[in-house]
Short mmCIF file of C-alpha atoms in Angstrom, two decimals:
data_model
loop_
_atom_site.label_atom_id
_atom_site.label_comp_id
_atom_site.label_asym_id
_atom_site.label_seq_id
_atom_site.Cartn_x
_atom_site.Cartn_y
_atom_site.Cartn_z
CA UNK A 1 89.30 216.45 84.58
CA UNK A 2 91.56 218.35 87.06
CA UNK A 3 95.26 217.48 87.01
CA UNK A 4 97.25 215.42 89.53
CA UNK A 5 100.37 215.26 91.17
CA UNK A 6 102.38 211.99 92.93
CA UNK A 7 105.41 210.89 93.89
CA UNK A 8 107.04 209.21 91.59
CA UNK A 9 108.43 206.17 93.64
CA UNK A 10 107.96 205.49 97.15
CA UNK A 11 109.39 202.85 99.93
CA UNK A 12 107.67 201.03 102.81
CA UNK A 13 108.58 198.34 105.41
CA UNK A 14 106.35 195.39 105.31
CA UNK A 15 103.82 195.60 107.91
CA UNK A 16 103.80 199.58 108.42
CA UNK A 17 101.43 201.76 106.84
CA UNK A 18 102.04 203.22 103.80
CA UNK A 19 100.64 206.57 102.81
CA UNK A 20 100.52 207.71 99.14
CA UNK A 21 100.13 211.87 98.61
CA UNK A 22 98.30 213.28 95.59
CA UNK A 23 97.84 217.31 94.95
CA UNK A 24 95.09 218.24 93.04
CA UNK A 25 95.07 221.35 93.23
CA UNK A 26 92.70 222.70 90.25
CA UNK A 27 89.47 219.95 91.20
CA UNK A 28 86.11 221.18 90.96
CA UNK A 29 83.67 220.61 93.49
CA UNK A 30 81.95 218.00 91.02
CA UNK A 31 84.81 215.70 90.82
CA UNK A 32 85.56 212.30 92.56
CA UNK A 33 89.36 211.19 93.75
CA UNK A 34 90.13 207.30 92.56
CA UNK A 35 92.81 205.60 93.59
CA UNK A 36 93.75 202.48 90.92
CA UNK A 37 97.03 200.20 91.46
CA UNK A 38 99.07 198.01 89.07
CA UNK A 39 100.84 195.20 90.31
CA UNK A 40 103.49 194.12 87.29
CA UNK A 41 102.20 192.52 84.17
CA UNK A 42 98.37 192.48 85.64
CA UNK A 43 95.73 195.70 85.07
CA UNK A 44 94.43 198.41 86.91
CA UNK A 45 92.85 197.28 90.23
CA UNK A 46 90.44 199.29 91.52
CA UNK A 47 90.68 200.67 95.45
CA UNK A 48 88.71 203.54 96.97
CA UNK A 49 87.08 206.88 95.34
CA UNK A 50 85.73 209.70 97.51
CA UNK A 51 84.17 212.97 96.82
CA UNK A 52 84.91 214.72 99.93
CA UNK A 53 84.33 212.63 103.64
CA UNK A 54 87.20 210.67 104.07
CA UNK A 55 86.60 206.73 102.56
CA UNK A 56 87.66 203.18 104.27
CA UNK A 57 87.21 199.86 102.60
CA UNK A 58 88.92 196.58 102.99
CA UNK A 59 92.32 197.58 100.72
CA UNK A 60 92.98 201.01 102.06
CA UNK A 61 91.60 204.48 103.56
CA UNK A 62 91.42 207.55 101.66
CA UNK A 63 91.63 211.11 103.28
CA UNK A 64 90.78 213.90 101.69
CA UNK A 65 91.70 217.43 102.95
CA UNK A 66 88.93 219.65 103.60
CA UNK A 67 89.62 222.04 100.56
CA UNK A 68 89.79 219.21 98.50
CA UNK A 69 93.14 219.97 96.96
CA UNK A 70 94.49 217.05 98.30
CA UNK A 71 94.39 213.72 99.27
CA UNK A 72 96.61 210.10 100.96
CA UNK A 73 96.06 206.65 100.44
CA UNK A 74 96.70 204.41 103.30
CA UNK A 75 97.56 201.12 103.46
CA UNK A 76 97.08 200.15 106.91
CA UNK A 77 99.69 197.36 107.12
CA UNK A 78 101.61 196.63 103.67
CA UNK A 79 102.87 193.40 102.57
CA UNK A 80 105.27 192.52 100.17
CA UNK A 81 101.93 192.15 97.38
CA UNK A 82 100.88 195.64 97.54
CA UNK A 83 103.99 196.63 95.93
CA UNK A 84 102.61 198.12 92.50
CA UNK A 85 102.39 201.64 91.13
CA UNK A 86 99.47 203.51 92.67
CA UNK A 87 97.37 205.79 90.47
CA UNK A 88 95.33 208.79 91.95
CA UNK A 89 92.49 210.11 89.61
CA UNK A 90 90.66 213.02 89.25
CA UNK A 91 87.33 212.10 87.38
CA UNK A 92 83.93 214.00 87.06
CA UNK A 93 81.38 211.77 88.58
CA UNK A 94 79.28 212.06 85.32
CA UNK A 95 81.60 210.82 82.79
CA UNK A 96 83.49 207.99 82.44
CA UNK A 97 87.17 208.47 81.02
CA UNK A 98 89.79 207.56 83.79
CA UNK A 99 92.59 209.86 82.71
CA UNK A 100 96.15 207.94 84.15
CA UNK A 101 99.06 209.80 84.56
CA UNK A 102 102.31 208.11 85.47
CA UNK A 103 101.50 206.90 89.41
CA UNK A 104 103.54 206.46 92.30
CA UNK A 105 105.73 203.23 92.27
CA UNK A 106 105.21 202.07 95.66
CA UNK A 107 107.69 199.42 96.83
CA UNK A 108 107.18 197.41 100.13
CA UNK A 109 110.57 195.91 101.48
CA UNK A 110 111.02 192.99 103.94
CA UNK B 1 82.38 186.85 90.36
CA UNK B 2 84.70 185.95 87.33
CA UNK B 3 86.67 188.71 86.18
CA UNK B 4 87.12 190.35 83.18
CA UNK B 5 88.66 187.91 80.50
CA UNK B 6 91.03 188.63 77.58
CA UNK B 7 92.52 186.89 74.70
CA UNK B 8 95.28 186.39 73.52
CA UNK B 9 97.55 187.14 76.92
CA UNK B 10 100.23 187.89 73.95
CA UNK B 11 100.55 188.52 70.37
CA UNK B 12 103.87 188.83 68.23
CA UNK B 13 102.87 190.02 64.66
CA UNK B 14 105.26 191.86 61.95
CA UNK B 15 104.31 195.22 61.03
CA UNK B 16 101.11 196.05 58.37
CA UNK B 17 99.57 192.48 59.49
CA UNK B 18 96.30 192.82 61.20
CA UNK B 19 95.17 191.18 64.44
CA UNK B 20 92.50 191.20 66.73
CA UNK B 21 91.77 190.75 70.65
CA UNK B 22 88.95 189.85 72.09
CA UNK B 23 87.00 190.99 75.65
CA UNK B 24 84.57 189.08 77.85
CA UNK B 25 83.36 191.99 80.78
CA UNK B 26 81.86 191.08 83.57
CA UNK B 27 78.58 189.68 83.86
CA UNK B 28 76.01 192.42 83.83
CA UNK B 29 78.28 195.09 83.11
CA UNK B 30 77.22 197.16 80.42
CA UNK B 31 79.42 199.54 79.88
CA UNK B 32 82.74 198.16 78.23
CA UNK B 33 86.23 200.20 77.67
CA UNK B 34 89.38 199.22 75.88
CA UNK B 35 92.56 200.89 76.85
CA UNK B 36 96.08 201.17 75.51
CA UNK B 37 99.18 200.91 77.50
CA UNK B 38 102.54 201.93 75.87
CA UNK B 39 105.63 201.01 78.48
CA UNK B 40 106.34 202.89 80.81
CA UNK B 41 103.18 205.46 80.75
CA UNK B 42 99.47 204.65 82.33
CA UNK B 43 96.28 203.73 80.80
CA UNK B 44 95.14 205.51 77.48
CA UNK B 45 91.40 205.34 76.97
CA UNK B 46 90.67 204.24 73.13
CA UNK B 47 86.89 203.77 72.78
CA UNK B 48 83.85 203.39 75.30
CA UNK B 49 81.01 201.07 74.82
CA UNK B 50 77.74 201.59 76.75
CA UNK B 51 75.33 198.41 75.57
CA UNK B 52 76.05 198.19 72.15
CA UNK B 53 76.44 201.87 71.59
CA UNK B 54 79.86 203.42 70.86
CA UNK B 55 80.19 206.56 73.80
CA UNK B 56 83.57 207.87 73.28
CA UNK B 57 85.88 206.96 70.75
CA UNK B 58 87.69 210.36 70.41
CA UNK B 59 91.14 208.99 70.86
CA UNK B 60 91.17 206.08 68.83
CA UNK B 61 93.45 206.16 65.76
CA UNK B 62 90.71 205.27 63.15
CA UNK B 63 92.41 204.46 60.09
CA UNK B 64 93.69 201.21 61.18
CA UNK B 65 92.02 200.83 64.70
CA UNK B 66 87.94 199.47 65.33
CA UNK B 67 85.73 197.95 67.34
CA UNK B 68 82.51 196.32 67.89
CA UNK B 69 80.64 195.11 71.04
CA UNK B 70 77.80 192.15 69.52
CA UNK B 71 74.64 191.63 71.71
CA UNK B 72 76.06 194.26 74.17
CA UNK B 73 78.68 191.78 75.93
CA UNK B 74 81.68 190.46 74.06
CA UNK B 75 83.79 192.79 72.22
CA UNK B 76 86.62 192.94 70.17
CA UNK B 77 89.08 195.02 69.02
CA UNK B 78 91.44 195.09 65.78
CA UNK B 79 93.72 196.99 64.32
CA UNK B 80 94.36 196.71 60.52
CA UNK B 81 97.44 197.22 59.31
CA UNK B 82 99.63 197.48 62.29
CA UNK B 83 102.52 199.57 62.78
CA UNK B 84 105.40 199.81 64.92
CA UNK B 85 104.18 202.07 67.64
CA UNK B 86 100.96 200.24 68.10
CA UNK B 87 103.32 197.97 70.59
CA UNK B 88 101.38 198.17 74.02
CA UNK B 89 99.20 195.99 76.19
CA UNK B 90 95.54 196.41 75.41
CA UNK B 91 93.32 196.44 78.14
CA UNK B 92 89.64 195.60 78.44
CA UNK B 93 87.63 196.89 81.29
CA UNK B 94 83.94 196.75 82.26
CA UNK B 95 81.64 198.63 85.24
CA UNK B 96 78.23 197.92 85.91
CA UNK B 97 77.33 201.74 84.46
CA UNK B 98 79.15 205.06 83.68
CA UNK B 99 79.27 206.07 87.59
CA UNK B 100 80.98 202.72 88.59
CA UNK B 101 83.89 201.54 89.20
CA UNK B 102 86.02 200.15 86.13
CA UNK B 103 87.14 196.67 86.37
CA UNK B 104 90.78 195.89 84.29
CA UNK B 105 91.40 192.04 82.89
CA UNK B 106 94.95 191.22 82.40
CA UNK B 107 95.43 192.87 78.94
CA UNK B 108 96.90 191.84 75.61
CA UNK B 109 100.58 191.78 75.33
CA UNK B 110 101.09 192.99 71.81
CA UNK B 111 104.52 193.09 70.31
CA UNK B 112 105.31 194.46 66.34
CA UNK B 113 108.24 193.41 64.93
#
């Protein structure tokens, strides 16, 4: 599975939109983009995937560049519960493995 | 739906004792993960169930670590003896099939003392 790249930490005002970046650079044109979060002490939630047309769902929209070699997650209007640490993966839609690496500690501020 | 249930929520053993968690996916999930989580880092992938059939256990530490998934729904997961560095939260997570979305329960607080 191709290799990501995110932030480390990140900081939002409650009630703007929060956008999380992720390079990856190296995918292949076989791989999906999911985006996971943690909120403390809980597991992985799932939020969006996409393979290449840009995704919206209840949590969050996902827009993927047209090369593929990157993508943002955006949280339309943040509240102080979305705070967590965001996880963008890189997965081959045939197997199963989600590789994490260390995420993006997002942190929404009243 | 229900979610994803685990048991214990923690565990405080002393080293080269065994212990075991247990895993309760989602109904009419077949396939069934469990992960390791060492503070500070994301999600390690230790073995992959799909039914009752073991799909990927490549990075599970063998020796002391196993698992088993009965009837192709509960599972459990035990690691005999335990050392130090096996300190982590153990996470169980289920998706309807391979191409799905994975679905996390709370995890398994382990501590070794």
């Amino acid at each position: 599975d191709a290799k990501t790249t995110q932030p480390p930490s990140m900081d939002c005002a409650e009630g703007r939109a929060a956008n999380l970046p992720c390079n990856h650079s190296t995918i292949s044109g076989n791989e999906y983009v999911y985006w996971y979060r943690q909120i403390h002490s809980q597991g992985p939630q799932y939020i969006i995937h996409g393979l290449k047309n840009n995704e919206t769902n209840e949590m969050a929209s996902l827009i993927i560049t047209e090369d593929r070699k990157s993508s943002t997650l955006i949280l339309p209007h943040a509240t102080l519960r979305d705070t967590a640490v965001y996880y963008c993966i890189v997965k081959v839609s045939s197997g199963s493995r989600l590789t994490f690496g260390e995420g993006t500690q997002l942190t929404v501020n009243p | 739906e229900a979610g994803v249930a685990q048991s214990p929520r923690y565990k405080i053993i002393e080293k080269r004792q065994s212990v075991a968690f247990w895993c309760n996916p989602i109904s009419g999930h077949a396939t069934l993960y469990w992960y390791q989580q060492i503070l500070g880092q994301g999600p390690k992938l230790l073995i992959q169930f799909q039914n009752n059939g073991v799909v990927d256990d490549s990075q599970l530490p063998k020796d002391r670590f196993s698992a088993e998934r009965l009837k192709g729904v509960d599972s459990t997961l035990k690691i005999q003896p335990a050392k130090l560095e096996d300190s982590a939260v153990y996470l169980c997570a289920s998706s309807k099939g391979t191409y799905q979305p994975q679905h996390f329960g709370d995890g398994t607080r382990l501590s070794i003392l």
